[in-house]
Coordinates of C-alpha atoms and ligand atoms in Angstrom, one line a residue:
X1 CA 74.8 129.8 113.2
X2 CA 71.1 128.6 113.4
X3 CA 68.9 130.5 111.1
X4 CA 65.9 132.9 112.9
X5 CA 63.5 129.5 112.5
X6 CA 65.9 127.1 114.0
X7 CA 66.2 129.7 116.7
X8 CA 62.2 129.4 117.6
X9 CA 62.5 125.9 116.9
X10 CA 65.0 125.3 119.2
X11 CA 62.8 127.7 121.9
X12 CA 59.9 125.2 121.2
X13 CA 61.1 122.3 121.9
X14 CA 59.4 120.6 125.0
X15 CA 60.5 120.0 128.3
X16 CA 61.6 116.7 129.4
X17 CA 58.9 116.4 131.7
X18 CA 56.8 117.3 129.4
X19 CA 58.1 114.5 127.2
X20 CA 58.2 112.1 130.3
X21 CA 54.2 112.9 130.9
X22 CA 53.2 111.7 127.4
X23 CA 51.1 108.9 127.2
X24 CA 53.4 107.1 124.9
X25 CA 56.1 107.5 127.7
X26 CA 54.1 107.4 131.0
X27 CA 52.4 104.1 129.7
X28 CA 56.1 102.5 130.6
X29 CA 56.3 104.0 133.9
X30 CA 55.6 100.8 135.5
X31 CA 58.1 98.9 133.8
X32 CA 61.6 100.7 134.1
X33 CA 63.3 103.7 136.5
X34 CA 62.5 106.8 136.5
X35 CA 66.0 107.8 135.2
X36 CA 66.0 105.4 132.0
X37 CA 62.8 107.3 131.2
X38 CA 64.0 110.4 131.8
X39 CA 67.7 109.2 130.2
X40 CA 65.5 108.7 126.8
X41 CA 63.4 111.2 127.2
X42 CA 66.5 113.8 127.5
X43 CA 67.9 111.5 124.1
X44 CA 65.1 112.2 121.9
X45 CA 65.1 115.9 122.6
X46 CA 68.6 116.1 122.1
X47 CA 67.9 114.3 118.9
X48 CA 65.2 116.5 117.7
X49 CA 67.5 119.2 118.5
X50 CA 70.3 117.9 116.3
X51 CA 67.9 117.7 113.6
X52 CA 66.7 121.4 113.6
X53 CA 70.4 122.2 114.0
X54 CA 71.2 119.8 110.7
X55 CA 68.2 121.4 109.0
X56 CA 66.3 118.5 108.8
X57 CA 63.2 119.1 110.9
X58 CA 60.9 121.9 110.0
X59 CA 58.2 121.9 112.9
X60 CA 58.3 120.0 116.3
X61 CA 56.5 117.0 116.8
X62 CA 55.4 116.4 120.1
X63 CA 54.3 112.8 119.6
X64 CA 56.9 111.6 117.7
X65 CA 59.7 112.8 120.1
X66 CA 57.6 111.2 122.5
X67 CA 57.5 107.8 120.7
X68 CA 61.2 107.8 120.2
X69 CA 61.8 108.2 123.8
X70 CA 59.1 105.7 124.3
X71 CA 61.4 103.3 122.3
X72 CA 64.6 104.1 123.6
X73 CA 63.6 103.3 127.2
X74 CA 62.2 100.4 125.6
X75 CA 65.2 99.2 123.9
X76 CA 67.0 98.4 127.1
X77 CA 64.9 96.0 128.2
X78 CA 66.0 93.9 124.9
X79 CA 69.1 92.1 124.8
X80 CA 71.6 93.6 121.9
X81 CA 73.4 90.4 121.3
X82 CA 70.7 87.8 120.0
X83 CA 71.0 84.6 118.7
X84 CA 70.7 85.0 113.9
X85 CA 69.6 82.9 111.8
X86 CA 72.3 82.9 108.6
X87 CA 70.8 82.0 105.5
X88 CA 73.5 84.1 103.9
X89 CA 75.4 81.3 102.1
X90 CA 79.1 82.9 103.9
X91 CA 79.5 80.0 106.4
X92 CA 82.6 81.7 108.2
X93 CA 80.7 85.0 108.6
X94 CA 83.0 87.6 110.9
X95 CA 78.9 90.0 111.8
X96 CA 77.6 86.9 112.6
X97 CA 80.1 85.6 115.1
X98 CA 82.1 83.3 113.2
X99 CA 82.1 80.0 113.9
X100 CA 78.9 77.9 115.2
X101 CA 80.0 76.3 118.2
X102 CA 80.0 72.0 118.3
X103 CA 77.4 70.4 120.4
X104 CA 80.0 69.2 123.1
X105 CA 81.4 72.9 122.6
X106 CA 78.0 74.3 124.4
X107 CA 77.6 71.8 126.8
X108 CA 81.5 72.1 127.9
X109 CA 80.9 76.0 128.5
X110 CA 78.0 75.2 130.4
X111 CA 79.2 72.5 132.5
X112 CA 81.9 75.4 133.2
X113 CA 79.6 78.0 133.7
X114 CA 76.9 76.3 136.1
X115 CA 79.7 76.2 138.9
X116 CA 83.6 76.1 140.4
X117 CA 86.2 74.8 137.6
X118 CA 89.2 73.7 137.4
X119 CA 90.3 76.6 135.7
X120 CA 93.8 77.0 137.4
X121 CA 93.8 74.2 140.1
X122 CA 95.6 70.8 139.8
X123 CA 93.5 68.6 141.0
X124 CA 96.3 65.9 140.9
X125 CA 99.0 67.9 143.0
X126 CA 95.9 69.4 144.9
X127 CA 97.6 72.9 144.1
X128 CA 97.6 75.6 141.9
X129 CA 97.8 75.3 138.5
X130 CA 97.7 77.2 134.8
X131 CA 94.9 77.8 132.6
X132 CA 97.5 77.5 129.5
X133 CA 97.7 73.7 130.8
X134 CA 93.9 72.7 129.6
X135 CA 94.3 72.4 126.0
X136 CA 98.3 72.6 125.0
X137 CA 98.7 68.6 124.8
X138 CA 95.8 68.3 122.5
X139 CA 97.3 71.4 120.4
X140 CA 100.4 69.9 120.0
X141 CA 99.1 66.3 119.7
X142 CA 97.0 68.0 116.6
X143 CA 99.7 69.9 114.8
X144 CA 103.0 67.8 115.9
X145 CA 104.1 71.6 117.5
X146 CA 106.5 71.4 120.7
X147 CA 104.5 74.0 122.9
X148 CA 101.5 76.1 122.3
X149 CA 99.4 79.4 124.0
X150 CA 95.8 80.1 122.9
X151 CA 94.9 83.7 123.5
X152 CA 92.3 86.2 122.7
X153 CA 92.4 86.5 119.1
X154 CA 94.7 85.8 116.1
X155 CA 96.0 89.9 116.0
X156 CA 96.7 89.4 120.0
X157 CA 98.5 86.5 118.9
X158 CA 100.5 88.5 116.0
X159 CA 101.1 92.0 118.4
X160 CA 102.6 89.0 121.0
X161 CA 105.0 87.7 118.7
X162 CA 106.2 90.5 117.4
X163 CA 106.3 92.3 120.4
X164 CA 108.4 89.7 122.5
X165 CA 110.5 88.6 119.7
X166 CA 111.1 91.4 117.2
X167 CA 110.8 94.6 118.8
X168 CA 113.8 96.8 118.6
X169 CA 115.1 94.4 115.6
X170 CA 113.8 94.4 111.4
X171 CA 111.0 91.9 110.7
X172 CA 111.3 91.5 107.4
X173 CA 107.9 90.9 104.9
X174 CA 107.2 90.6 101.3
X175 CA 104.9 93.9 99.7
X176 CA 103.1 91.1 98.7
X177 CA 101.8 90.2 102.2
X178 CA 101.3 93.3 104.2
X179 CA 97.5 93.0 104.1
X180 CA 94.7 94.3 105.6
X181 CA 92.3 91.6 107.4
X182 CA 89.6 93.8 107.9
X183 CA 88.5 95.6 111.1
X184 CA 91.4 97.5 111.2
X185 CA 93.9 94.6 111.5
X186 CA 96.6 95.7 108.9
X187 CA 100.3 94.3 109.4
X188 CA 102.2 97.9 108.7
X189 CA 100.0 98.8 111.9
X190 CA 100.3 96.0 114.1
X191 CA 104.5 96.2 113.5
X192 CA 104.6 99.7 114.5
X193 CA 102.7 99.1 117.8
X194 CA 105.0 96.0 118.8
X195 CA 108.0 98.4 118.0
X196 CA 109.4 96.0 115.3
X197 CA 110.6 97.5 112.4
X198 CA 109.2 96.3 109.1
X199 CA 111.4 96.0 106.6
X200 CA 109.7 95.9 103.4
X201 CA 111.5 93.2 100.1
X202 CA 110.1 92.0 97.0
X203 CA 107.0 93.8 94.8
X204 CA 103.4 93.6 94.9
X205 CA 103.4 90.5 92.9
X206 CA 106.9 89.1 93.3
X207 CA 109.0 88.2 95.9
X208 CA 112.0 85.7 95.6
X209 CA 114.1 84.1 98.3
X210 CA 116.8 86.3 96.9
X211 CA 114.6 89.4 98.0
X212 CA 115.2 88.1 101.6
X213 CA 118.7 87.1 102.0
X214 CA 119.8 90.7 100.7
X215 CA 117.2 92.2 103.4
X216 CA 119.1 90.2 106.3
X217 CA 121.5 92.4 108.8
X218 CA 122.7 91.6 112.4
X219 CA 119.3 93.6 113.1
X220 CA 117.2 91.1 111.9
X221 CA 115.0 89.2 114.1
X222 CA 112.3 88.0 112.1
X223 CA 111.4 86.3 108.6
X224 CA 107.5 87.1 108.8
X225 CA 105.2 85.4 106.2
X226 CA 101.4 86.5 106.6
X227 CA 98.6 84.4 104.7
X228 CA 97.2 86.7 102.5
X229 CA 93.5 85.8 103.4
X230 CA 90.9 86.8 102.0
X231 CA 92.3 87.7 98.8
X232 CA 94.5 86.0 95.7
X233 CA 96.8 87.2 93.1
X234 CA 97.0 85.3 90.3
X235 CA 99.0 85.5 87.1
X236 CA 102.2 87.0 87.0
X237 CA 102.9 86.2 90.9
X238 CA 105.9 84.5 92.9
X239 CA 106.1 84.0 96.6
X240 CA 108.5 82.6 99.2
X241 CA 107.6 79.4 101.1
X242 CA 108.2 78.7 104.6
X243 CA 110.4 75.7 103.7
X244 CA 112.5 78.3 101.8
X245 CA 112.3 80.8 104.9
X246 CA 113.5 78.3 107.0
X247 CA 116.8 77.9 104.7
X248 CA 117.6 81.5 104.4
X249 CA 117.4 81.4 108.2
X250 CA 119.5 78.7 108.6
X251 CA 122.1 79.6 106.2
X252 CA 121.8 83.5 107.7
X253 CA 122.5 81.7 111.0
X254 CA 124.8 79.5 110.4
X255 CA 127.6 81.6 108.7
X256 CA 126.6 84.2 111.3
X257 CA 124.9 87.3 109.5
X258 CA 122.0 86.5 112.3
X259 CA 121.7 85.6 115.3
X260 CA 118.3 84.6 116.7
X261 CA 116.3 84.5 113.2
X262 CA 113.1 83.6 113.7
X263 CA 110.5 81.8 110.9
X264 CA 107.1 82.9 111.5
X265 CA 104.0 82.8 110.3
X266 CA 100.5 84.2 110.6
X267 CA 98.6 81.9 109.3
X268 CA 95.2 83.4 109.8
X269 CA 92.3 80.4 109.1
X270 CA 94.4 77.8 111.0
X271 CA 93.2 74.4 109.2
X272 CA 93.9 71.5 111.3
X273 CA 92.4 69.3 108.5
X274 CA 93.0 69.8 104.4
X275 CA 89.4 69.9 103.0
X276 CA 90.5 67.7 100.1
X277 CA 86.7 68.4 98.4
X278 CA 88.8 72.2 97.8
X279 CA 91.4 70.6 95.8
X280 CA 94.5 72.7 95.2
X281 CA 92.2 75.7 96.9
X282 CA 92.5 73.9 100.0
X283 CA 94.2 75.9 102.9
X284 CA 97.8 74.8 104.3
X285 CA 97.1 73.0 107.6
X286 CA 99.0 74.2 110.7
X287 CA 100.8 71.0 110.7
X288 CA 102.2 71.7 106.8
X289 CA 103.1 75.2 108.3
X290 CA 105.5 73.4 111.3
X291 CA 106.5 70.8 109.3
X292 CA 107.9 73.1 106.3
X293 CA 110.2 74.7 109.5
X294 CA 108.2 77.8 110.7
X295 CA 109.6 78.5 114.3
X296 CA 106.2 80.2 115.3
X297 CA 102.5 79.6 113.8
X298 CA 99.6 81.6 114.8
X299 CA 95.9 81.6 113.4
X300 CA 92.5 82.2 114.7
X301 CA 90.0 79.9 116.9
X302 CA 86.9 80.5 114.9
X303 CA 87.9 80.8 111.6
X304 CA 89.0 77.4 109.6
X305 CA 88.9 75.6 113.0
X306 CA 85.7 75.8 113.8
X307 CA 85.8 76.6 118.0
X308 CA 85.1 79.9 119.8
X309 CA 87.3 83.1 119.2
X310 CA 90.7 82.3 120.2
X311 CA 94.5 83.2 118.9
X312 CA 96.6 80.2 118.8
X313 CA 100.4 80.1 119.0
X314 CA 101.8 77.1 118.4
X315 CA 105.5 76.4 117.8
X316 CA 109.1 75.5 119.7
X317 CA 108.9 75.1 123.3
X318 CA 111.5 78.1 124.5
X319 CA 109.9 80.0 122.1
X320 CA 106.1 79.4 123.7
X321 CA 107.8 79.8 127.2
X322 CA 109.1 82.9 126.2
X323 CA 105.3 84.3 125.4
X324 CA 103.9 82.6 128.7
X325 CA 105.8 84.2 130.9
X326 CA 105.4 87.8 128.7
X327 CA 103.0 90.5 130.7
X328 CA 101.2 90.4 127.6
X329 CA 100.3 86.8 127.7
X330 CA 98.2 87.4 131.3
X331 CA 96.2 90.6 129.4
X332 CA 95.1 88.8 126.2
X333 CA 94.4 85.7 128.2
X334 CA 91.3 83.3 127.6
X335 CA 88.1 83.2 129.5
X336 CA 86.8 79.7 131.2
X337 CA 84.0 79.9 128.9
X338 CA 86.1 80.3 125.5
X339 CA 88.9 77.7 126.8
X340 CA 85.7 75.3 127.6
X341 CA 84.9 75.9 124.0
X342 CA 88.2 75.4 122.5
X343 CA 89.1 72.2 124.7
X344 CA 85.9 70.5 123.9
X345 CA 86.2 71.8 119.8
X346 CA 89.7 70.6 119.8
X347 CA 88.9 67.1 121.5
X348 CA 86.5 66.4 118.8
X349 CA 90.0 66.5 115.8
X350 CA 91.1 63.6 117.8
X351 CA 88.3 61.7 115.5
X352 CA 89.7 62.7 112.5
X353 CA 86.4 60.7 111.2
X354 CA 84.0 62.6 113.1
X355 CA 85.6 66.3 112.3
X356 CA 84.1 67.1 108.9
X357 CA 80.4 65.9 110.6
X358 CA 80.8 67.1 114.0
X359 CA 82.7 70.8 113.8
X360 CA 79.6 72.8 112.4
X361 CA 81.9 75.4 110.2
X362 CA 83.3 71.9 108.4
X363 CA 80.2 70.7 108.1
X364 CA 79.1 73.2 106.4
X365 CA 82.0 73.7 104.1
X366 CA 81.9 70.3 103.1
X367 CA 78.6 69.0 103.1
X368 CA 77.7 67.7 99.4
X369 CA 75.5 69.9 97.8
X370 CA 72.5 67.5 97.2
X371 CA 72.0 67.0 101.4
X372 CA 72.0 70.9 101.2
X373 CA 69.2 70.7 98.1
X374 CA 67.5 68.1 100.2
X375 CA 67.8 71.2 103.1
X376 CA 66.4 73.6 100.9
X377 CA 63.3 71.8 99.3
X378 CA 62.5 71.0 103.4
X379 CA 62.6 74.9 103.6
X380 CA 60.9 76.1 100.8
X381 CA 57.8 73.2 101.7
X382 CA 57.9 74.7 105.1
X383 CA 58.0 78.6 104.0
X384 CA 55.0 77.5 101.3
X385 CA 52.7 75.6 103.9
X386 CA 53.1 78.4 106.2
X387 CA 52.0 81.2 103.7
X388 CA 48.4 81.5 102.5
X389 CA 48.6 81.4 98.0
X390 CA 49.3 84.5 96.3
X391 CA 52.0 85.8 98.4
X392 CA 55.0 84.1 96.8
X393 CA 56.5 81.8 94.6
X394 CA 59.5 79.9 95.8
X395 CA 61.8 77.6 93.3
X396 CA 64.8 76.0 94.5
X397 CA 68.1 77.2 92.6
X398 CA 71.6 76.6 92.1
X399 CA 73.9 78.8 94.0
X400 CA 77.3 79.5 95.1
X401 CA 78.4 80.1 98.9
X402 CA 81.1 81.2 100.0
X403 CA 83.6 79.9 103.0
X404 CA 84.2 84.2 104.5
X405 CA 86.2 84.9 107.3
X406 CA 89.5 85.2 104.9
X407 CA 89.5 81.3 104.0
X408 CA 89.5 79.7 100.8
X409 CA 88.6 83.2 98.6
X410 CA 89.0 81.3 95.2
X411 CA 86.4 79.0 95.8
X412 CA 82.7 79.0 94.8
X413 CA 81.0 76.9 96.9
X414 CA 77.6 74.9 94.9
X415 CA 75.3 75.4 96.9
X416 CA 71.7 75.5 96.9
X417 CA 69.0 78.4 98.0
X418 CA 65.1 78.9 98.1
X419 CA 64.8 81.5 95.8
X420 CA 61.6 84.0 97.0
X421 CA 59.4 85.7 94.4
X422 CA 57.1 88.1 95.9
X423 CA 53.3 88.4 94.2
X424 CA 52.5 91.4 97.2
X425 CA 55.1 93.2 99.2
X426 CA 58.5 92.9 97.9
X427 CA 62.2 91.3 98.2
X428 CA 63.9 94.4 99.4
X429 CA 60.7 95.3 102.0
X430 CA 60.8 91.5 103.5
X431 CA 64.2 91.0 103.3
X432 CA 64.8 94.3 105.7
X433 CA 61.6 93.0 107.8
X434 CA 63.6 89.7 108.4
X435 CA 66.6 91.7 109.4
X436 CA 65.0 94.6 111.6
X437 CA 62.3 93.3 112.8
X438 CA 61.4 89.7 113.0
X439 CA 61.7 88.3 116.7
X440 CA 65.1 86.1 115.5
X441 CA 66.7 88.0 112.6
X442 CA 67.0 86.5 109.3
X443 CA 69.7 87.4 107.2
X444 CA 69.4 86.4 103.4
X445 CA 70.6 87.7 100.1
X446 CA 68.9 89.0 97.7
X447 CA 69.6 88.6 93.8
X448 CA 67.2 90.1 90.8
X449 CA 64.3 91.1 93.0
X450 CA 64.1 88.0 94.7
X451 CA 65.1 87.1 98.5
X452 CA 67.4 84.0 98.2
X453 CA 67.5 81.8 101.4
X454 CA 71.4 79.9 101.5
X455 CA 70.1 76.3 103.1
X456 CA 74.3 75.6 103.2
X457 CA 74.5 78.1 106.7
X458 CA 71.5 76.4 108.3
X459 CA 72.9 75.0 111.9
X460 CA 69.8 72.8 112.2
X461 CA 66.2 72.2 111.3
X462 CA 64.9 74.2 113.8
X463 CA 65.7 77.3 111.8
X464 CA 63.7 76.2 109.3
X465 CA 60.7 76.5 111.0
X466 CA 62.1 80.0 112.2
X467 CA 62.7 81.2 108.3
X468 CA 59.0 79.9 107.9
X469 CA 57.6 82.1 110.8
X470 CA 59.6 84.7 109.5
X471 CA 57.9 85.4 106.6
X472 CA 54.6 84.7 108.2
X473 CA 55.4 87.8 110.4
X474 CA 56.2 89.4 107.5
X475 CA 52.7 89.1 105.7
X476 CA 51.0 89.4 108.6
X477 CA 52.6 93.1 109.1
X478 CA 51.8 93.6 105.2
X479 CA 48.4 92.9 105.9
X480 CA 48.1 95.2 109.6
X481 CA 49.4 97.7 107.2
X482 CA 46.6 97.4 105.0
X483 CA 48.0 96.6 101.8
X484 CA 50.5 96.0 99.6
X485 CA 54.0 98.1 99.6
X486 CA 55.3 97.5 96.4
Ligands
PLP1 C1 91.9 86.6 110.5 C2 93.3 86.9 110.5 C3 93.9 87.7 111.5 C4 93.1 88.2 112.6 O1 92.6 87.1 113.4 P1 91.5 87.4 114.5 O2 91.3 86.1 115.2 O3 90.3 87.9 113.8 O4 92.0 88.4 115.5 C5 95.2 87.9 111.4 N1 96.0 87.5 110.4 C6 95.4 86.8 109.4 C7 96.3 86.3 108.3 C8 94.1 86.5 109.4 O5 93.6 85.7 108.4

């Protein structure tokens, strides 16, 4: 119940029109519909009341209900999804979309884009043809697999799989894989929606092959092994390799305990190439996966790989027939733009020189860390010519980065970062500046009181000169504000 002041609050706050006639509102008249004025103008009443219903607003303010309608009819004008400038050091970073797309990547969506494509039309037979057709040879010339399907993401991938070929039956997992990926992707989840039913062997940190073979009934469908991401047990810890799975199978099959046992295995960064410079750290390439006898792969498109978001299944043919012909397969299908993407990222592997230059996320990964330091005494000249003295002082330091996007957890990346001392304003006050309100958003860390600026994540040079404007906008605001905000 609202209190007797909320109540003559409430009966004082304005009228929309009221709020629409403002001068900070009326001044945008011109610009945009009536109705997204009076949209936001109906928003920041409604707001206002929420916040004399929450007990947070003591008297009504006119003008600033006025401005915040101002700004919401303001907002839509922006666009929402802008390009970022990562100085972060996390080169796989799931916020900030993933993986940077390769040159030929962009200019293969645009070619797309710009008119008619061939998107399912044989121009060969002069008759229709199938958008899974555009990149499956170069999938399978990649990872040696028979067949493959690329569709929406990695879980549509996984909830396809297990849908098609274990629902009704047991999958069977170790405790020591039924992870959560983040977002909301956790396996116990994703089995119950496909209608499989998980059946649980091993412990938390061990799980032997024996663990399996006493799981297996005529019920069983599946042998399920799911990379465990973006985390690592060590110690005291035993699990179950595919080449293992693949012999439980077999025998399960062959003296007839199972029938149709499948190996598979979500294998969530899909490396097509082992970045040796990880040493044992390296991720398992798709390839090893196949090779070891899984029946059925899947992994993501922009995680390891380096190409637009994508789930990949790769595996035996009847198997990837099966899950193009499943009603499934034509709702989690790919785009023109991302299938652009992906052919064009995918052509570039068939350079196996070129990959670690050309793919930006393996770039980036590997690049030696002195090119990087080279990177980030370019930025810290350009930040210092472009800020008067006395507003900072900038070192470059030793750093580690990280890989994100569940790949390669264990490994500290060297890296190297300007790190940003502030003599006015302050680390925490620019670094939100760079975030909320600089025209490209810069996103940075920020260690000891200092903003550090990641030159490992930096697509190009170009974004140096952005970081550099960046914090020129941000002392020029200090200064409109008349002082310093420590
Ligand atoms: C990342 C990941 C997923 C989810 O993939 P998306 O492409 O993000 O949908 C599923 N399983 C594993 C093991 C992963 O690492």
């Amino acid at each position: 119940m609202p209190s007797a002041s909320d109540t003559s609050l409430l009966r004082d706050l304005p009228q929309i029109d009221e709020v629409i006639h403002h001068p900070f509102v009326i001044c945008f008249a011109e610009m945009l519909p009536q109705e997204q004025l009076t949209q936001a103008a109906r928003e920041a009443v409604d707001g206002a009341r929420q916040a004399i219903l929450a007990g947070t607003c003591t008297a009504i303010d006119l003008d600033a209900i006025a401005q915040e309608a101002g700004m919401r009819a303001l907002a839509l004008r922006k666009p929402s999804l802008r390009r970022v400038v990562n100085a972060s050091g996390v080169v796989i970073h799931t916020n900030l979309g993933r993986s940077v797309l390769a040159p030929e990547a962009r200019e293969a969506v645009d070619q797309v884009m710009a008119g008619y494509s061939t998107l399912e039309y044989n121009t060969e037979l002069r008759a229709r043809g199938s958008r899974h057709n555009h990149c499956e040879r170069l999938i399978c010339a990649l990872t040696g697999a028979e067949a493959a399907i690329a569709v929406n993401n990695n879980a549509a991938a996984v909830m396809m799989v297990l849908t098609e070929f274990a629902a009704g039956r047991q999958a069977v997992v170790s405790r020591g894989e039924l992870v959560e990926i983040g977002g909301s992707f956790r396996i116990p989840d994703i089995m119950k929606l496909s209608h499989a039913q998980m059946v649980e062997v091993g412990t938390t940190n061990k799980t032997h092959a024996i663990d399996y073979e006493r799981a297996l009934t005529p019920e069983t469908g599946m042998l399920l092994k799911v990379h465990p991401s973006n985390y690592r047990m060590i110690g005291f810890t035993e699990s179950v390799g595919i080449d293992e799975l693949r012999g439980i199978a077999d025998g399960a099959m062959a003296d007839e305990r199972c029938h149709d046992l499948l190996v598979y295995e979500d294998q969530g960064s899909g490396a097509f190439v082992k970045l040796d410079c990880f040493g044992a750290y390296a991720e398992p390439t798709v390839k090893t996966s196949l090779a070891a006898g899984a029946d059925l792969v899947s992994f993501s498109g922009d995680k390891l790989l380096g190409g637009p978001q994508a789930g990949i299944i790769v595996g035996r043919k009847e198997l990837i027939d099966r899950l193009k012909a499943h009603p499934l397969a034509r709702a989690l299908r790919l785009d023109k733009m991302t299938l652009a993407a992906l052919e064009a990222t995918l052509r570039i592997y068939l350079d196996p020189d070129r990959v670690l230059d050309d793919i930006p996320t393996l770039r980036m990964l590997s690049e030696d860390v002195d090119v990087v330091r080279a990177r980030a005494e370019k930025l810290r000249k350009a930040v210092s010519k472009a800020l008067p003295r006395g507003n900072v002082s900038m070192s470059v330091v030793e750093e580690v980065a990280r890989a994100g996007g569940g790949a390669l957890p264990m490994c500290d990346i060297p890296t190297a970062c300007v790190k940003v001392e502030f003599e006015r304003g302050g680390a925490q006050d620019c670094e939100a500046f760079l975030v909320s309100r600089n025209e490209v958003p810069i996103v940075a860390r920020i260690s000891h009181d200092a903003v550090l600026l990641d030159a490992r994540t930096l697509v190009d040079d170009d974004e140096i000169g952005l970081i550099a404007d960046g914090f020129s906008a941000y002392f020029a605001e200090l200064d409109r504000e008349g002082g310093d905000a420590l």
